[in-house]
Amino acid sequence: MRAPFDPPSPPSPAQPGGPSPDASPGTRFVPVGLLCLLAVACCGLQACSSAPARGMASVASPATSAIDPVERYRWLNRLTWGANPAIADFARSVDRDTFVERQLQATGSHLPAPVQARIAALTISRVPIESLLRDLDERRKAADAVPGDEERKAAQQAHQQDVNRIAREPATRHVLRALYSTDQILERMTWFWLNHFSVNQNKANLRLIMGDYEESALRPHALGRFRDLLGAVASHPAMLRYLDNEQNAAGHINENFARELLELHTLGVDGGYSQQDVQELARILTGVGANFARTTPNVRKDLQSRYVRRGLFDFNPARHDFGDKRFLGEPIRGKGLEELDEALDRMASHPATGRLISLRLATYWLSDTPPPRLVDDMALTFRKTDGDIRATLRTLFLSPEFRSGIPPKFKDPMNYVISAVRLAYDTRPIVNVGPVLAWLNRMGEPLYGRATPDGYPLQGSAWMSPGQMTTRFEVAKAIGSSSAGLFRTEDPAPVDQPAFPQLANALYHEAIARTLSDSTRTALDQAGSQQEWNTLLLSSPEFMHR
């Protein structure tokens, strides 16, 4: 297929390259009818037969590095936030199984030096959460105490601006890692657990501790043991405050957290637990909460040895129900915080939990309707390895179903936006993540913004509404037509750095072009400018799926 505006050779990712948005007088709006045609194709692609797209080779032996570039592009797209030239270059040097294993063994992000420096400079990266909250509280009090109405108002506004800046930092860090980390499975699993153990940052002051929730509770355990992850979540102030467990005390039971632990986080709604189990778990959770103050509560002398404080986590025995309980068919003797560990052990090892986690992982990574046999295999691995997330994923990634990746899965907004920016700019770091966050918000999937604790839908079909498609075309046009604000500095006097998306890059010529249908090729051939060609590629059915 002809790409009418291809450069003679792919430019270096570090160079802007290509025409500027204003340099092409032939730029025109993408024909609405053509976009509608592509929208119909997008929604119908999942229903296509399992035959490969034109030019796609049959699945090669998993133990060889001599993989057809189209096949490599396909499985890289499934394993990452979106294939780009850099990761395709790296994948050429190893066979698929080795690539998967290296990804699964990742313990932290490997980032380009400029990106790592930006993340290291963030306040949330430099200041422990307890010190950060204490400092912000002291500054708030100081601002409120400033004499004079105008001076006090100015001090309060300055403080609020600083709070807003810090509250944006977790999302900035998350997006930068998704775009540029070479440890893509770790990044995608961090998002998965953020969604599985969903917390809405807009409740109370949670936006100030979302960074710590992600960094200390979820990320370290994203590829580890599920029981460790569950324990970290169940003792983090973000989750405890979000689901009202701070209000849960003996004689004043609040079942919110207990119910979601069973229904959403572990066994699942059909996992075989009862309302009595919810009530008993709520009793076990009494006294488990958070303490954002410097001081500890007054606890009577005979209970002081049972008081526990770890950072912002707080177990107050004066609020705990010390009566014996019966949970999931077995007794739990009333003894304080140790009851929670026993209950979490029981939930994490329950067969229904392994089944639920395996089903959600397969839905997230592979298909809206994953093969039951594959889910069974994953659940068996989960149980045999005591909830080893890495081992469970290995069963998924090395399965024949994952290798074929047919039919393709429709991208959710996060996957769509990140994959578009990764393809357009490869390893060149964007300056401003604001447009990315705005696009996610417009498409209904803002980071840390799910209104309910069930997390965003994992099924691609949930993101196919006409309104969603219209917004995607607008985002495709923004990314394809110019720098879209991604290279605008955030100084008091913003400056746009020269940049233009390089979509007709080496990866496009090597693999992407061979995955396109005849209708998409025809649409691209009719483009009247580089901007329009870019927009059509990002709007194509093939790009909206992985």
XYZ file of C-alpha atoms in Angstrom:
546
model
C 0.000 0.000 0.000
C 1.083 3.560 -0.743
C 1.606 5.909 2.210
C 1.394 9.222 0.286
C 3.272 11.323 2.783
C 5.989 8.913 3.893
C 9.405 10.427 4.520
C 12.171 8.860 2.445
C 13.541 7.244 5.589
C 12.165 7.170 9.146
C 13.466 10.168 11.142
C 15.254 9.780 14.423
C 12.740 9.609 17.312
C 14.616 12.449 19.004
C 14.003 14.813 16.061
C 10.690 16.515 15.397
C 10.844 15.800 11.662
C 7.968 15.920 9.206
C 5.892 18.915 8.183
C 4.576 21.297 10.772
C 0.795 21.449 11.251
C 0.675 24.797 9.437
C 3.091 23.889 6.676
C 0.648 21.902 4.554
C -1.930 24.048 2.757
C -3.677 20.888 1.633
C -4.822 20.069 5.166
C -8.561 19.493 5.322
C -11.106 18.029 7.657
C -11.466 14.262 7.536
C -14.651 13.429 5.623
C -17.402 12.578 8.090
C -18.747 9.792 5.898
C -15.350 8.153 5.777
C -15.002 8.282 9.560
C -18.460 6.797 9.943
C -17.439 3.962 7.619
C -14.384 3.325 9.787
C -16.536 3.445 12.933
C -18.786 0.733 11.574
C -15.728 -1.330 10.710
C -14.301 -0.808 14.204
C -17.409 -2.161 15.851
C -17.554 -5.080 13.450
C -13.923 -6.179 13.539
C -14.355 -8.281 16.672
C -17.074 -10.244 14.945
C -14.866 -11.113 11.965
C -13.701 -14.601 11.253
C -10.500 -15.825 12.834
C -8.588 -15.543 9.545
C -5.469 -13.369 9.837
C -5.395 -9.954 8.227
C -3.902 -9.779 4.746
C -0.151 -10.300 4.849
C -0.090 -11.783 8.345
C 2.000 -14.920 8.607
C 0.844 -18.007 10.438
C 1.914 -18.330 14.061
C 5.570 -19.270 14.221
C 7.277 -21.573 16.653
C 7.422 -19.850 20.067
C 11.064 -20.730 20.565
C 12.485 -18.938 17.561
C 13.518 -15.343 17.053
C 12.808 -15.641 13.308
C 9.284 -14.315 13.751
C 7.391 -12.579 10.990
C 7.347 -8.801 11.744
C 3.548 -8.724 11.607
C 3.280 -11.510 14.149
C 5.816 -9.754 16.363
C 3.816 -6.529 16.119
C 0.625 -8.383 17.051
C 1.945 -9.969 20.235
C 3.851 -6.860 21.265
C 0.598 -4.955 20.977
C -1.062 -7.461 23.291
C 1.758 -7.441 25.857
C 2.394 -3.693 26.026
C 0.538 -0.418 26.138
C 1.156 -0.298 22.393
C 3.907 -1.421 20.067
C 6.370 1.271 19.002
C 9.600 1.141 16.977
C 11.844 1.001 20.049
C 10.269 -2.052 21.644
C 9.954 -3.754 18.251
C 13.700 -3.266 17.752
C 14.407 -4.824 21.146
C 12.052 -7.751 20.540
C 13.979 -8.712 17.398
C 16.948 -9.746 19.541
C 15.114 -12.329 21.672
C 12.550 -15.053 21.145
C 9.034 -14.515 22.384
C 9.279 -16.677 25.501
C 12.466 -14.922 26.586
C 10.832 -11.549 26.047
C 7.836 -12.578 28.157
C 10.022 -13.965 30.936
C 12.174 -10.848 31.127
C 9.026 -8.760 31.374
C 7.579 -10.964 34.099
C 10.772 -10.725 36.156
C 10.737 -6.916 36.176
C 10.903 -5.366 39.634
C 10.949 -1.695 38.665
C 10.714 0.594 35.689
C 13.606 1.068 33.320
C 13.130 4.531 31.872
C 15.046 6.923 29.638
C 17.219 9.177 31.786
C 15.227 12.396 31.098
C 11.958 10.699 32.048
C 13.450 9.165 35.173
C 14.790 12.571 36.179
C 11.337 14.128 35.791
C 9.753 11.457 37.953
C 12.507 11.735 40.571
C 11.929 15.490 40.772
C 8.234 15.120 41.645
C 7.318 16.024 45.204
C 5.665 12.639 45.743
C 8.942 10.959 44.761
C 11.050 13.009 47.166
C 8.896 13.467 50.263
C 7.453 10.614 52.383
C 3.678 10.709 52.513
C 3.517 11.392 56.269
C 5.864 14.383 55.961
C 4.040 15.641 52.881
C 0.630 15.638 54.541
C 2.020 17.211 57.709
C 3.745 19.955 55.722
C 0.626 20.726 53.690
C -1.489 20.874 56.842
C 0.948 23.257 58.511
C 0.998 25.473 55.440
C -2.796 25.503 55.323
C -2.970 26.619 58.939
C -0.337 29.264 58.307
C -2.270 30.572 55.308
C -5.499 30.710 57.303
C -3.707 32.694 60.021
C -2.337 35.422 57.705
C -3.661 38.833 58.857
C -5.533 40.929 56.332
C -8.227 39.654 53.988
C -6.343 40.156 50.716
C -3.082 38.746 52.025
C -4.874 35.752 53.563
C -6.759 35.072 50.341
C -3.519 35.193 48.333
C -1.799 32.807 50.775
C -4.733 30.404 50.639
C -4.756 30.455 46.841
C -1.020 29.782 46.720
C -1.478 26.857 49.091
C -4.355 25.470 47.032
C -2.321 25.719 43.842
C 0.449 23.733 45.496
C -2.074 21.103 46.636
C -3.467 20.863 43.102
C 0.030 20.494 41.667
C 0.908 17.671 44.046
C -2.449 15.989 43.433
C -1.680 15.836 39.690
C 1.708 14.201 40.202
C 0.562 10.553 40.582
C -1.200 10.655 37.215
C 1.825 12.337 35.628
C 4.111 9.597 36.921
C 1.713 6.847 35.840
C 1.414 8.178 32.272
C 5.162 8.692 31.864
C 5.865 5.134 32.964
C 3.181 3.739 30.668
C 4.632 5.641 27.723
C 8.349 5.038 28.237
C 9.101 2.158 30.593
C 10.608 -0.896 28.941
C 8.871 -3.003 31.630
C 5.494 -2.868 29.971
C 3.861 -5.868 31.656
C 4.619 -4.329 35.049
C 3.077 -1.044 33.929
C -0.043 -2.688 32.564
C -0.449 -4.799 35.699
C -0.099 -1.734 37.912
C -3.040 -0.206 36.043
C -4.946 -3.504 36.308
C -4.636 -3.586 40.097
C -5.473 0.111 40.380
C -8.657 -0.781 38.584
C -9.327 -4.014 40.467
C -8.806 -2.332 43.850
C -10.392 0.875 42.609
C -10.327 4.026 44.750
C -11.890 7.327 43.676
C -9.472 10.148 44.409
C -12.264 12.729 44.624
C -13.448 11.533 48.024
C -12.142 13.479 51.035
C -8.400 14.159 50.647
C -7.641 10.906 48.842
C -6.087 12.645 45.858
C -3.107 13.506 48.065
C -2.417 9.869 48.951
C -3.228 8.175 45.627
C 0.437 8.300 44.670
C 1.405 6.453 47.840
C -1.420 3.943 47.356
C -0.143 3.089 43.885
C 3.542 3.186 44.815
C 3.546 1.364 48.158
C 0.474 -0.881 48.131
C -0.032 -1.927 44.509
C 3.066 -1.538 42.400
C 5.512 -3.578 44.567
C 3.120 -6.553 44.510
C 1.788 -6.218 40.943
C 3.641 -9.367 39.838
C 4.055 -10.996 43.256
C 1.747 -12.996 45.542
C -1.902 -12.021 45.587
C -2.052 -12.452 49.373
C 0.685 -9.857 49.856
C -1.095 -7.484 47.507
C -4.405 -8.008 49.301
C -2.815 -7.306 52.671
C -1.189 -4.113 51.402
C -4.519 -2.880 50.024
C -6.467 -3.808 53.153
C -4.112 -1.785 55.339
C -3.720 1.301 53.151
C -5.493 4.489 54.279
C -6.714 5.208 50.723
C -8.855 2.065 50.600
C -9.878 2.224 54.254
C -11.047 5.817 53.941
C -12.661 5.337 50.529
C -14.810 2.426 51.727
C -15.580 4.004 55.118
C -13.813 1.508 57.345
C -12.677 4.362 59.565
C -16.324 4.487 60.651
C -16.435 0.758 61.401
C -16.389 0.152 65.151
C -17.801 -2.302 67.653
C -21.437 -1.379 68.182
C -21.431 0.827 65.056
C -20.732 -1.655 62.262
C -20.074 -0.394 58.735
C -20.110 -3.207 56.165
C -18.886 -1.265 53.113
C -15.301 -2.478 53.004
C -16.170 -6.012 54.074
C -18.740 -6.340 51.301
C -16.414 -5.070 48.565
C -13.534 -7.233 49.790
C -15.679 -10.292 49.191
C -17.733 -9.190 46.200
C -15.176 -7.259 44.144
C -11.687 -8.033 45.406
C -11.625 -11.757 46.182
C -14.383 -14.397 45.930
C -16.728 -12.489 43.629
C -20.492 -12.070 43.747
C -21.032 -15.764 42.940
C -18.163 -16.975 45.116
C -20.311 -18.771 47.690
C -20.108 -16.368 50.639
C -23.186 -15.320 52.606
C -24.508 -12.140 54.152
C -23.393 -13.538 57.493
C -19.837 -13.729 56.119
C -20.070 -10.030 55.219
C -21.230 -9.202 58.723
C -18.552 -11.316 60.371
C -15.842 -9.796 58.182
C -17.086 -6.344 59.112
C -16.699 -7.294 62.785
C -13.163 -8.519 62.066
C -12.405 -5.150 60.433
C -13.592 -3.049 63.380
C -10.871 -0.703 64.599
C -8.923 -0.949 61.321
C -8.473 2.569 59.972
C -6.122 5.469 59.353
C -4.551 8.167 61.472
C -3.402 11.323 59.690
C -2.565 13.144 62.928
C 0.809 13.238 64.652
C -0.670 12.018 67.900
C -2.000 8.586 68.785
C -5.437 8.058 70.337
C -5.901 7.544 74.052
C -6.236 3.810 74.640
C -6.922 2.345 78.028
C -3.950 0.668 79.649
C -5.021 -2.962 79.215
C -5.384 -2.436 75.419
C -2.312 -0.325 74.745
C -0.172 -3.330 73.778
C -2.676 -4.166 71.038
C -2.573 -0.719 69.451
C -0.795 -0.746 66.059
C 0.391 2.151 63.945
C 2.357 1.808 60.723
C 2.723 5.097 58.888
C -0.808 6.347 58.315
C -2.349 2.950 59.099
C -3.952 2.662 62.495
C -5.525 -0.223 64.438
C -7.370 1.025 67.482
C -8.275 -1.860 69.824
C -10.743 0.368 71.669
C -12.913 0.275 68.543
C -12.518 -3.448 67.855
C -15.062 -6.199 68.461
C -13.082 -8.859 70.335
C -15.847 -11.448 70.184
C -15.257 -14.739 68.386
C -16.389 -14.910 64.758
C -17.218 -17.560 62.163
C -16.050 -16.640 58.670
C -16.317 -18.693 55.463
C -17.318 -21.772 57.413
C -14.479 -21.713 59.946
C -14.103 -20.028 63.363
C -11.841 -17.055 64.030
C -11.030 -16.373 67.670
C -11.271 -12.748 68.769
C -7.722 -11.513 69.317
C -7.336 -8.170 67.588
C -5.571 -7.275 64.366
C -4.400 -10.871 63.869
C -7.991 -11.714 62.971
C -7.669 -9.685 59.783
C -4.567 -11.616 58.702
C -6.430 -14.879 59.237
C -9.431 -13.650 57.243
C -7.249 -12.390 54.387
C -5.435 -15.742 54.262
C -8.779 -17.466 53.957
C -10.056 -15.179 51.196
C -6.825 -15.240 49.177
C -6.653 -19.053 49.169
C -10.333 -19.630 48.404
C -10.861 -21.394 45.042
C -13.381 -18.743 43.983
C -10.717 -16.046 44.357
C -8.329 -17.814 42.005
C -11.156 -18.208 39.525
C -12.201 -14.540 39.729
C -8.657 -13.174 39.386
C -7.904 -15.527 36.487
C -11.089 -14.558 34.660
C -10.396 -10.859 35.040
C -6.782 -11.211 33.959
C -7.803 -13.172 30.866
C -10.508 -10.609 30.067
C -8.075 -7.730 30.484
C -5.249 -9.214 28.465
C -6.945 -11.402 25.867
C -10.663 -11.350 25.190
C -14.051 -10.128 26.374
C -15.035 -13.793 26.458
C -11.876 -15.738 27.333
C -11.911 -19.507 26.725
C -13.158 -21.294 29.876
C -10.427 -23.920 29.572
C -7.735 -21.250 29.664
C -9.327 -19.601 32.698
C -9.427 -23.013 34.391
C -5.715 -23.518 33.649
C -4.876 -20.106 35.085
C -6.983 -20.726 38.198
C -5.221 -24.041 38.716
C -1.834 -22.311 38.486
C -3.046 -19.651 40.918
C -4.028 -22.298 43.468
C -0.932 -24.486 43.014
C 1.438 -21.530 43.418
C -0.318 -19.966 46.406
C -1.608 -17.034 44.377
C 1.548 -16.274 42.399
C 0.475 -13.559 39.946
C 3.587 -13.958 37.814
C 3.012 -17.690 37.380
C -0.663 -17.156 36.574
C 0.252 -14.640 33.878
C 2.864 -17.004 32.482
C 0.138 -19.611 31.961
C -1.871 -17.000 30.070
C 0.929 -15.550 27.958
C 2.322 -18.912 26.868
C -1.065 -20.333 25.945
C -1.994 -21.021 22.290
C -4.947 -18.658 22.668
C -2.744 -15.737 23.632
C -0.229 -16.537 20.915
C -2.917 -16.328 18.244
C -4.703 -13.296 19.719
C -7.732 -13.857 17.503
C -10.183 -12.209 17.483
C -8.558 -8.862 18.347
C -9.724 -6.970 21.426
C -11.080 -3.432 21.277
C -8.910 -0.981 23.197
C -10.232 0.832 26.239
C -9.468 4.597 26.378
C -6.217 4.195 28.334
C -4.884 1.625 25.890
C -6.001 3.688 22.903
C -4.482 7.003 23.989
C -1.199 5.583 25.291
C -0.712 3.381 22.222
C -1.344 6.348 19.899
C 1.225 8.550 21.631
C 3.746 5.687 21.828
C 3.471 5.062 18.093
C 3.528 8.765 17.193
C 6.582 9.777 19.244
C 8.316 6.496 20.119
C 10.980 7.261 22.764
C 10.865 11.055 22.465
C 9.557 12.209 25.882
C 6.494 14.402 25.846
C 6.738 17.563 27.903
C 3.152 17.882 29.093
C 0.896 14.968 30.117
C -2.072 17.323 30.498
C -3.550 16.507 27.065
C -3.319 12.765 27.763
C -5.185 13.163 31.047
C -7.775 15.384 29.380
C -8.386 12.806 26.630
C -8.829 10.044 29.190
C -11.293 12.211 31.070
C -13.267 12.985 27.912
C -13.476 9.302 27.045
C -14.729 8.401 30.518
C -11.689 6.614 31.953
C -9.716 9.164 34.003
C -6.956 7.792 36.198
C -8.178 7.293 39.793
C -11.591 8.605 38.720
C -13.997 5.666 38.684
C -17.058 6.828 40.621
C -17.891 3.363 41.984
C -15.577 0.776 43.582
C -16.107 -1.846 40.879
C -13.468 -0.367 38.551
C -13.804 0.408 34.850
C -15.192 -2.318 32.552
C -12.524 -4.665 31.208
C -14.615 -5.622 28.198
C -13.744 -3.732 25.038
C -17.410 -3.775 24.072
C -18.114 -1.342 26.917
C -16.219 1.395 25.038
C -17.928 1.217 21.633
C -20.777 3.698 22.008
C -21.341 6.314 19.267
C -20.292 9.076 21.656
C -17.099 7.205 22.494
C -16.266 6.750 18.822
C -16.870 10.431 18.057
C -14.503 11.419 20.850
C -11.883 8.949 19.634
C -11.929 10.486 16.174
C -11.414 13.904 17.736
C -8.491 12.574 19.785
C -7.059 10.883 16.685
C -7.212 14.198 14.849
C -5.538 16.043 17.737
C -2.666 13.555 17.930
C -2.333 13.125 14.182
C -2.498 16.767 13.148
C -0.028 18.492 15.444
C 1.894 18.260 18.702
C -1.506 18.572 20.449
C -0.004 20.388 23.442
C 2.122 17.378 24.366
C 5.297 19.440 23.950
C 4.057 22.642 25.556
C 5.993 23.668 28.648
C 4.008 24.280 31.829
C 5.908 27.436 32.790
C 4.014 30.667 33.523
C 4.683 31.524 29.862
C 4.039 28.224 28.039
C 6.161 27.510 24.978
C 5.412 24.893 22.313
C 8.455 22.887 21.308
C 8.563 21.855 17.626
C 7.067 18.393 17.223
C 5.032 16.404 14.739
C 3.838 12.780 14.962
C 5.923 10.286 12.994
C 3.364 7.573 12.266
C 4.804 6.507 8.905
C 7.803 5.140 10.764
C 9.853 1.961 10.445
C 7.318 -0.109 12.373
C 4.536 1.050 10.073
C 6.450 0.031 6.955
C 7.640 -3.249 8.444
C 4.420 -4.511 9.988
C 1.460 -2.190 10.511
C 0.812 -1.600 6.812
C 0.457 -5.348 6.292
C -2.309 -5.616 8.910
C -4.625 -3.108 7.238
C -7.794 -4.100 5.410
C -8.594 -3.027 1.874
C -11.097 -0.426 3.133
C -8.528 1.134 5.440
C -5.934 1.183 2.667
C -8.403 2.892 0.359
C -9.207 5.499 2.991
C -5.534 6.232 3.572
C -4.877 6.491 -0.153
C -7.556 9.197 -0.374
C -5.992 11.356 2.351
C -5.141 14.870 1.201
C -2.422 15.691 3.713
C -0.055 14.097 6.182
C -2.304 15.285 9.008
C -5.342 13.627 7.462
C -3.417 10.424 6.747
C -2.269 10.295 10.388
C -5.809 10.874 11.617
C -7.209 8.128 9.438
C -4.569 5.649 10.589
C -5.314 6.358 14.265
C -9.053 6.126 13.501
C -8.768 2.845 11.647
C -10.444 -0.320 12.922
C -7.082 -2.044 13.073
C -5.529 0.582 15.346
C -8.528 0.661 17.661
C -8.005 -3.036 18.358
C -5.012 -4.896 19.703
